[in-house]
Coordinates of C-alpha atoms and ligand atoms in Angstrom, one line a residue:
M31 CA 18.7 -22.5 -6.7
T32 CA 21.9 -21.1 -5.2
Q33 CA 19.9 -18.1 -3.9
E34 CA 17.6 -20.3 -1.9
T35 CA 17.9 -22.2 1.3
A36 CA 15.4 -24.2 3.4
A37 CA 14.1 -22.3 6.4
A38 CA 13.4 -24.1 9.6
T39 CA 10.2 -22.3 10.6
T40 CA 8.0 -22.8 7.5
D41 CA 7.2 -25.4 4.9
A42 CA 8.3 -23.0 2.2
V43 CA 11.7 -22.6 0.7
L44 CA 12.8 -19.0 1.4
D45 CA 15.2 -16.7 -0.5
R46 CA 18.6 -16.7 1.2
E47 CA 18.2 -12.9 1.9
E48 CA 15.0 -13.7 4.0
T49 CA 17.0 -15.7 6.5
I50 CA 20.3 -13.7 6.8
S51 CA 21.2 -11.9 10.0
R52 CA 20.6 -8.2 10.5
D53 CA 24.4 -7.5 10.4
E54 CA 24.8 -9.3 7.1
L55 CA 21.7 -7.5 5.7
E56 CA 23.0 -4.0 6.8
A57 CA 26.4 -4.8 5.2
L58 CA 24.6 -5.7 2.0
Q59 CA 22.5 -2.5 2.2
L60 CA 25.5 -0.3 2.6
S61 CA 27.3 -1.7 -0.4
R62 CA 24.2 -1.5 -2.5
L63 CA 23.4 2.0 -1.3
Q64 CA 26.8 3.3 -2.1
H65 CA 26.4 1.8 -5.6
T66 CA 22.9 3.2 -6.1
V67 CA 23.8 6.7 -5.0
A68 CA 26.8 6.9 -7.3
Y69 CA 24.8 5.3 -10.1
A70 CA 22.0 7.9 -9.8
Y71 CA 24.4 10.8 -9.5
D72 CA 26.3 9.7 -12.7
R73 CA 23.3 8.9 -14.8
V74 CA 20.3 11.1 -13.8
P75 CA 20.8 14.9 -14.2
L76 CA 18.2 15.6 -11.5
Y77 CA 20.2 13.7 -8.9
K78 CA 23.5 15.4 -9.9
R79 CA 21.8 18.8 -9.7
K80 CA 20.2 18.1 -6.3
F81 CA 23.2 16.5 -4.7
D82 CA 25.4 19.4 -5.9
E83 CA 23.0 22.0 -4.6
A84 CA 22.9 20.2 -1.2
G85 CA 26.7 20.0 -1.2
V86 CA 26.8 16.2 -0.9
H87 CA 28.7 13.7 -3.0
P88 CA 28.2 9.9 -3.3
A89 CA 31.6 9.5 -1.7
D90 CA 30.1 11.0 1.5
L91 CA 28.1 7.9 2.0
R92 CA 30.3 5.9 4.3
E93 CA 27.8 4.4 6.7
L94 CA 24.0 3.8 6.5
S95 CA 23.2 6.9 8.6
D96 CA 25.0 9.1 6.1
L97 CA 21.9 8.6 3.8
A98 CA 20.3 11.4 5.9
K99 CA 22.7 13.9 4.3
F100 CA 21.2 13.4 0.8
P101 CA 18.2 15.3 -0.6
F102 CA 14.7 13.9 -0.8
T103 CA 12.9 13.0 -4.0
T104 CA 9.2 13.8 -4.4
K105 CA 6.4 13.1 -6.7
E106 CA 6.8 16.6 -8.0
D107 CA 10.3 15.8 -9.1
L108 CA 8.9 12.9 -11.2
R109 CA 6.2 15.1 -12.6
L110 CA 8.7 17.8 -13.6
E111 CA 10.9 15.2 -15.3
Y112 CA 7.9 13.8 -17.2
P113 CA 8.0 11.5 -19.0
F114 CA 11.5 9.8 -19.0
G115 CA 13.8 12.4 -17.3
M116 CA 14.4 10.2 -14.3
F117 CA 15.4 7.1 -16.2
A118 CA 19.0 6.0 -15.7
V119 CA 19.3 3.8 -18.7
P120 CA 18.7 4.4 -22.5
Q121 CA 15.2 3.8 -23.6
H122 CA 16.1 0.5 -25.5
E123 CA 17.1 -1.0 -22.1
V124 CA 13.7 -0.1 -20.6
A125 CA 11.6 -3.3 -20.8
R126 CA 8.4 -1.9 -19.4
I127 CA 6.7 1.3 -18.4
H128 CA 4.0 1.9 -15.8
A129 CA 2.4 5.1 -14.8
S130 CA 0.1 6.5 -12.1
S131 CA -3.3 7.7 -13.2
G132 CA -2.4 11.3 -12.6
T133 CA -5.7 12.6 -11.3
T134 CA -3.9 15.8 -10.1
G135 CA -1.6 17.0 -12.8
R136 CA 0.7 14.9 -15.0
A137 CA 1.1 11.2 -14.6
T138 CA 4.2 9.9 -12.9
V139 CA 6.0 7.5 -15.2
V140 CA 8.2 4.7 -14.0
G141 CA 10.4 2.2 -16.0
Y142 CA 12.0 -1.2 -15.5
T143 CA 14.9 -3.0 -17.1
K144 CA 14.6 -6.8 -17.6
K145 CA 16.6 -7.2 -14.4
D146 CA 14.2 -4.8 -12.5
L147 CA 11.2 -6.9 -13.7
A148 CA 12.9 -10.1 -12.5
D149 CA 13.7 -8.6 -9.1
W150 CA 10.1 -7.2 -8.8
A151 CA 8.6 -10.6 -9.7
K152 CA 10.9 -12.2 -7.1
L153 CA 9.8 -9.8 -4.4
V154 CA 6.1 -10.2 -5.2
A155 CA 6.7 -14.0 -5.1
R156 CA 8.4 -13.6 -1.7
S157 CA 5.5 -11.6 -0.4
L158 CA 2.8 -14.0 -1.7
R159 CA 4.7 -16.9 -0.2
A160 CA 5.0 -15.1 3.1
S161 CA 1.2 -14.7 3.0
G162 CA 0.6 -18.4 2.6
V163 CA 0.5 -18.8 -1.2
R164 CA 2.4 -21.8 -2.5
P165 CA 3.7 -23.1 -5.9
G166 CA 0.9 -25.0 -7.7
M167 CA -1.9 -22.9 -6.2
K168 CA -4.5 -21.2 -8.4
V169 CA -4.3 -17.4 -7.9
H170 CA -7.2 -15.2 -8.9
N171 CA -5.7 -11.8 -9.7
A172 CA -8.2 -9.0 -9.4
Y173 CA -5.8 -6.1 -9.3
G174 CA -6.3 -3.8 -12.3
Y175 CA -4.1 -4.6 -15.3
G176 CA -2.6 -1.8 -17.4
L177 CA -0.5 1.2 -16.4
F178 CA -1.3 0.6 -12.7
T179 CA 1.5 -1.6 -11.2
G180 CA -1.0 -3.8 -9.3
G181 CA -2.2 -6.2 -12.0
M182 CA 0.9 -7.0 -13.9
G183 CA 3.2 -6.8 -10.8
A184 CA 1.1 -9.3 -8.9
H185 CA 0.7 -11.4 -12.0
A186 CA 4.5 -11.7 -12.6
G187 CA 5.1 -12.5 -8.9
A188 CA 2.5 -15.3 -8.8
E189 CA 3.9 -16.8 -12.0
A190 CA 7.5 -16.6 -10.6
L191 CA 6.3 -18.4 -7.5
G192 CA 5.0 -21.2 -9.7
C193 CA 1.3 -20.6 -9.4
T194 CA -1.5 -20.9 -12.0
V195 CA -2.6 -17.3 -12.5
I196 CA -6.1 -16.2 -13.4
P197 CA -5.6 -12.7 -14.8
I198 CA -9.1 -11.4 -14.4
S199 CA -8.2 -7.8 -13.5
G200 CA -10.6 -5.5 -11.6
G201 CA -14.3 -4.9 -12.3
Q202 CA -17.0 -7.2 -13.8
T203 CA -17.8 -8.5 -10.4
E204 CA -20.5 -11.0 -11.6
R205 CA -17.9 -12.6 -13.8
Q206 CA -15.3 -12.7 -11.0
I207 CA -17.8 -14.6 -8.9
T208 CA -18.6 -17.1 -11.7
L209 CA -14.9 -17.7 -12.2
I210 CA -14.3 -18.1 -8.5
Q211 CA -17.1 -20.7 -8.4
D212 CA -15.9 -22.5 -11.5
F213 CA -12.1 -22.3 -11.4
K214 CA -11.9 -22.8 -7.6
P215 CA -8.8 -20.6 -6.9
D216 CA -6.9 -21.0 -3.6
A217 CA -5.9 -17.4 -3.3
I218 CA -7.2 -14.0 -4.4
L219 CA -5.2 -10.8 -4.9
A220 CA -7.3 -7.6 -4.7
T221 CA -7.7 -4.3 -2.9
P222 CA -9.4 -4.9 0.4
T223 CA -12.4 -2.8 -0.6
Y224 CA -12.8 -4.7 -3.9
L225 CA -12.7 -8.0 -2.0
L226 CA -15.5 -6.6 0.1
T227 CA -17.4 -5.7 -3.1
I228 CA -17.0 -9.3 -4.3
A229 CA -18.2 -10.7 -1.0
D230 CA -21.2 -8.4 -0.9
A231 CA -22.2 -9.3 -4.5
M232 CA -21.9 -13.0 -3.6
I233 CA -24.4 -12.5 -0.7
K234 CA -26.8 -10.7 -3.1
Q235 CA -26.6 -13.8 -5.4
G236 CA -27.4 -16.1 -2.6
I237 CA -23.8 -17.5 -2.4
D238 CA -22.2 -17.8 1.0
P239 CA -18.8 -16.1 0.6
A240 CA -17.4 -18.4 3.3
S241 CA -18.2 -21.4 1.1
T242 CA -15.7 -20.7 -1.8
S243 CA -12.4 -22.5 -2.4
L244 CA -10.5 -19.3 -1.4
K245 CA -8.1 -19.8 1.5
Y246 CA -5.8 -16.8 1.2
A247 CA -6.2 -13.2 0.2
V248 CA -3.3 -10.8 -0.3
L249 CA -4.6 -7.3 -0.1
G250 CA -3.1 -3.9 -0.6
A251 CA -2.9 -0.7 -2.7
E252 CA -5.0 1.2 -0.1
P253 CA -5.2 1.6 3.7
W254 CA -7.1 -1.0 5.6
T255 CA -7.5 -1.8 9.3
E256 CA -7.4 -4.8 11.6
E257 CA -11.2 -4.5 11.8
M258 CA -11.5 -4.9 8.0
R259 CA -9.2 -7.9 8.1
H260 CA -11.5 -9.5 10.7
E261 CA -14.6 -8.6 8.6
L262 CA -13.1 -10.2 5.5
E263 CA -11.6 -13.2 7.2
V264 CA -14.9 -14.1 8.9
T265 CA -17.2 -13.3 5.9
M266 CA -15.0 -15.2 3.4
N267 CA -13.4 -17.9 5.7
L268 CA -9.9 -17.2 4.6
K269 CA -6.6 -15.7 5.8
A270 CA -6.1 -12.1 4.7
C271 CA -2.6 -10.6 4.6
D272 CA -1.2 -7.2 3.6
I273 CA 1.0 -6.3 0.7
Y274 CA 2.4 -2.9 0.3
G275 CA 4.2 -1.0 -2.4
L276 CA 4.1 2.1 -4.6
S277 CA 4.9 2.7 -8.3
E278 CA 7.7 5.2 -7.7
V279 CA 9.6 2.6 -5.6
M280 CA 8.6 -0.5 -7.6
G281 CA 5.0 -1.5 -7.3
P282 CA 3.4 -4.2 -5.1
G283 CA 5.9 -6.2 -3.1
V284 CA 8.0 -3.6 -1.5
A285 CA 6.8 -5.2 1.7
G286 CA 4.6 -8.2 2.5
E287 CA 3.0 -9.8 5.5
A288 CA 3.6 -13.2 6.9
V289 CA 0.5 -15.4 7.5
E290 CA 1.9 -17.0 10.6
T291 CA 2.2 -13.7 12.5
Q292 CA -0.1 -11.3 10.7
D293 CA 1.6 -8.4 12.4
G294 CA 2.4 -6.0 9.6
S295 CA 4.4 -6.2 6.4
H296 CA 8.1 -7.0 6.3
I297 CA 9.9 -4.5 4.2
W298 CA 12.3 -6.4 1.9
E299 CA 15.3 -4.5 3.1
D300 CA 17.8 -6.3 0.8
H301 CA 16.2 -4.1 -2.0
F302 CA 14.9 -1.0 -0.2
R303 CA 16.3 1.1 2.6
P304 CA 13.4 2.6 4.6
E305 CA 13.5 5.7 6.9
I306 CA 10.9 7.5 8.9
I307 CA 11.0 11.2 9.0
D308 CA 9.0 13.9 10.7
A309 CA 6.5 14.9 8.0
F310 CA 6.5 18.5 9.3
D311 CA 10.2 18.8 9.7
P312 CA 11.8 16.4 7.2
T313 CA 15.3 17.1 8.5
V314 CA 14.5 15.0 11.5
V315 CA 15.0 11.2 10.9
L316 CA 13.0 9.4 13.6
G317 CA 13.9 6.2 15.4
D318 CA 12.3 2.8 15.0
G319 CA 8.8 2.7 16.6
E320 CA 8.2 6.4 16.2
P321 CA 5.4 7.4 13.8
G322 CA 6.1 9.6 10.8
E323 CA 6.4 9.6 7.0
L324 CA 7.9 6.7 5.3
V325 CA 10.9 7.3 2.9
F326 CA 12.5 4.8 0.6
T327 CA 15.7 4.5 -1.2
S328 CA 16.0 1.7 -3.8
L329 CA 19.1 -0.5 -3.5
T330 CA 19.0 -2.5 -6.8
K331 CA 16.9 -0.7 -9.3
E332 CA 18.5 0.0 -12.7
A333 CA 16.0 1.9 -14.8
L334 CA 14.7 4.2 -12.1
P335 CA 16.9 4.4 -9.0
I336 CA 15.1 6.4 -6.4
I337 CA 16.8 8.2 -3.6
R338 CA 15.0 9.1 -0.4
Y339 CA 11.5 9.1 -2.0
R340 CA 8.9 10.8 0.3
T341 CA 5.9 8.4 0.1
K342 CA 3.5 10.6 2.2
D343 CA 2.5 7.3 3.9
L344 CA 2.3 7.6 7.6
T345 CA 3.5 4.6 9.6
R346 CA 6.4 3.4 11.8
L347 CA 9.2 0.9 11.6
L348 CA 9.0 -2.2 13.9
P349 CA 11.4 -5.0 14.5
G350 CA 11.3 -8.0 12.2
T351 CA 9.4 -11.1 13.5
A352 CA 8.7 -13.9 10.9
R353 CA 11.7 -12.6 8.9
P354 CA 13.8 -11.3 11.8
A355 CA 16.4 -9.2 9.7
H356 CA 13.7 -7.3 7.8
R357 CA 11.9 -4.6 9.7
R358 CA 8.1 -4.4 9.6
M359 CA 6.0 -1.4 8.9
G360 CA 3.0 -0.7 11.1
R361 CA -0.3 -0.3 9.4
I362 CA -0.5 2.8 7.3
T363 CA -2.7 5.1 9.2
G364 CA -3.2 7.2 6.1
R365 CA -1.4 9.5 3.6
S366 CA -0.5 13.0 4.6
D367 CA -2.4 14.2 1.6
D368 CA -5.5 12.2 2.5
M369 CA -5.8 13.8 5.9
I370 CA -8.9 15.7 6.7
I371 CA -8.3 18.7 8.9
L372 CA -11.6 19.4 10.6
R373 CA -11.6 22.5 12.9
G374 CA -7.9 21.9 13.7
V375 CA -8.3 18.1 14.3
N376 CA -6.5 15.7 12.0
L377 CA -8.6 12.8 10.8
F378 CA -8.1 9.8 8.4
P379 CA -10.7 7.6 6.8
S380 CA -9.0 4.5 8.4
Q381 CA -9.9 5.9 11.9
I382 CA -13.6 5.9 10.9
E383 CA -13.3 2.4 9.5
E384 CA -11.8 1.2 12.7
I385 CA -14.5 2.7 14.9
A386 CA -17.5 1.9 12.6
L387 CA -16.6 -1.8 12.2
R388 CA -16.7 -2.3 15.9
I389 CA -20.4 -1.4 15.9
P390 CA -22.2 -4.5 14.8
E391 CA -25.2 -2.8 13.2
L392 CA -23.0 -0.8 10.8
S393 CA -21.5 -2.1 7.6
P394 CA -17.9 -1.4 6.2
H395 CA -19.5 0.6 3.4
F396 CA -19.0 4.3 4.2
Q397 CA -18.1 7.7 2.7
L398 CA -16.9 10.9 4.2
E399 CA -18.4 14.1 2.9
L400 CA -16.9 17.4 3.7
T401 CA -19.1 20.5 3.3
R402 CA -19.2 24.1 4.3
P403 CA -22.9 25.1 4.8
E404 CA -24.0 28.5 3.3
G405 CA -22.9 31.5 5.4
Q406 CA -20.8 29.4 7.8
R407 CA -17.1 29.4 8.2
M408 CA -16.8 26.0 9.8
D409 CA -16.4 22.8 7.7
Q410 CA -18.8 20.0 8.4
L411 CA -18.1 16.3 8.2
T412 CA -20.9 13.8 7.4
V413 CA -20.2 10.1 7.7
K414 CA -22.6 8.3 5.3
I415 CA -22.6 4.6 6.3
E416 CA -24.8 1.7 5.2
R417 CA -26.6 -0.3 7.9
R418 CA -26.2 -4.1 7.8
D419 CA -29.0 -5.9 5.9
A420 CA -30.5 -7.5 9.0
V421 CA -30.6 -4.3 11.1
T422 CA -33.8 -2.3 11.4
V423 CA -33.9 1.4 10.7
K424 CA -34.4 2.0 14.5
G425 CA -31.5 -0.2 15.3
A426 CA -29.3 1.7 12.8
T427 CA -30.4 5.1 14.2
D428 CA -29.2 4.1 17.6
A429 CA -25.9 2.8 16.1
A430 CA -25.4 6.1 14.3
K431 CA -25.5 7.9 17.7
V432 CA -22.9 5.5 19.0
L433 CA -20.7 6.1 16.0
Q434 CA -21.0 9.8 16.4
Q435 CA -20.0 9.6 20.1
Q436 CA -17.1 7.2 19.5
I437 CA -15.7 9.5 16.8
K438 CA -15.9 12.4 19.2
I439 CA -14.2 10.4 21.9
H440 CA -11.4 8.7 19.8
V441 CA -10.8 11.3 17.1
G442 CA -12.0 14.5 18.8
S443 CA -14.2 15.6 15.9
S444 CA -17.9 16.4 15.9
C445 CA -19.6 15.1 12.9
T446 CA -23.0 14.1 11.5
V447 CA -23.7 10.4 10.9
D448 CA -26.2 9.5 8.2
V449 CA -27.2 5.9 8.0
V450 CA -28.2 4.9 4.5
E451 CA -29.8 1.9 2.9
P452 CA -27.7 -1.3 2.3
G453 CA -26.3 -1.1 -1.3
S454 CA -26.8 2.6 -1.8
L455 CA -23.2 3.8 -1.6
E456 CA -20.8 3.4 -4.5
R457 CA -18.9 0.1 -4.5
S458 CA -15.1 -0.2 -5.0
N459 CA -13.6 -1.5 -8.2
G460 CA -10.0 -1.1 -7.0
K461 CA -8.8 1.7 -4.9
L462 CA -11.9 3.1 -3.2
R463 CA -12.5 6.8 -2.9
R464 CA -13.7 7.5 0.7
I465 CA -13.5 11.3 0.8
Y466 CA -15.9 13.5 -1.0
D467 CA -14.8 17.2 -0.6
L468 CA -18.0 19.2 -1.5
R469 CA -16.7 22.5 0.0
P470 CA -16.9 25.5 -2.3
K471 CA -13.6 25.9 -4.1
A472 CA -11.7 29.0 -2.9
Ligands
DLL611 O1 -0.9 0.7 -5.1 C1 1.0 -0.7 -5.6 C2 0.3 -1.8 -5.1 C3 -0.6 -2.6 -5.9 C4 0.4 -2.2 -3.7 C5 -1.2 -3.7 -5.4 C6 -0.2 -3.3 -3.2 C7 -1.0 -4.1 -4.0 P1 0.4 3.1 -6.4 O2 -0.8 3.1 -7.2 O3 1.6 3.9 -6.8 O4 0.9 1.7 -6.2 O5 -0.1 3.6 -5.0 C8 0.8 3.6 -3.9 O6 -1.0 3.2 -2.3 O7 1.9 5.1 -1.3 C9 0.0 3.9 -0.3 O8 -0.6 5.2 0.0 C10 -1.1 3.0 -0.9 N1 -0.9 1.7 -0.5 C11 -0.3 0.7 -1.2 N2 -0.3 -0.5 -0.6 C12 -0.9 -0.2 0.7 C13 -1.1 -1.0 1.8 C14 0.2 0.6 -5.6 N3 -0.9 -2.3 1.9 C15 0.1 4.1 -2.6 N4 -1.7 -0.3 2.9 C16 1.0 4.0 -1.4 C17 -2.0 1.0 2.8 C18 -1.2 1.1 0.7 N5 -1.8 1.7 1.8

């Protein structure tokens, strides 16, 4: 256990890198960054080509801010290099492959060496521990197993931490409930909307979701709000923390939230160097605290080093708190490609979630429908939202008016609100689709 040291502020044993000073961390980042950039240049033709075209060389990276001279990597690059063109090691050194579902175009394929898998497990373990999970606890893992990084990534991390893992995967909600009742797990790992599905199904079965053995939930893979945290914590009587990540950069565990502060996920900066750029003018690197698009460079990855990957996730960098050297990320407001532009106003589903959950008569189950009525040039947004079970139709109609007004005030968009029957909207099995674009295709 040379890597570990006891920390003063928690009952857990932390990794040494969680407790180092910012100066020490930045020195580590610089040496790892210099290595990664040279490694990528030497081993991945795409990086060599891009660096040469941009007129930069790994030797130009003398301090951390020099990273801004290097070109970005995008999802499109990974797609063009499909399947293995971005791998920096021969195939026999790749221990595992994951891939995105690829709903639009080709899947993005990512690979891991044995060391990458060990680092990944360590970072997920670190994230889970930060969120309150401890060795010896039973962990119900409802992230989907398979090519998606959520299931196996969370699984390996919980095992590495020393937990008993229940690898149920996503779906089969009735069965999930039976196992929660019978196995009495301490923690659950799921997307926030899937945990909501489970809570909802428990209520339908006459089980009080607050009565289970669950004490911690570690939730991610999709945007969620403080209002959703409150909803889940109260309904299920547990502590809910965020976990963030993406396949191209690693998978879950790029960042994790501390249960004692619940103030956003700490990015594990000994393995990833984050930047925030202006999404509209990517040449501009923004300062801490300023909102923009999150960009990551991996510092230790062997199979798939990734340089300045544009995540499309919109957030900002905040100073570290529970892990002072590691900066936090603000909540993801949305993805730039999930943004609805309605008559010139930008809108994200998380804004609707935030507003709707402050109205007691309305449930967290909603969908956004975009239409363009016949003969009209303007797009129309309809928010379909379920009323809470105990609320009358009249009560819900009044609540709909409030929601409509609040959206107009806080977002600036006019929309129609359609309150629907409890249970009538599709439930999440993992990552929930909120936006239904029904506009005629151009
Ligand atoms: O969703 C990895 C993951 C699995 C993270 C389980 C956390 C838990 P991808 O399928 O590649 O990987 O999707 C990555 O999901 O760019 C964000 O847009 C979104 N996302 C992930 N975590 C969060 C989060 C996994 N905590 C994309 N909050 C990312 C908001 C998140 N969005």
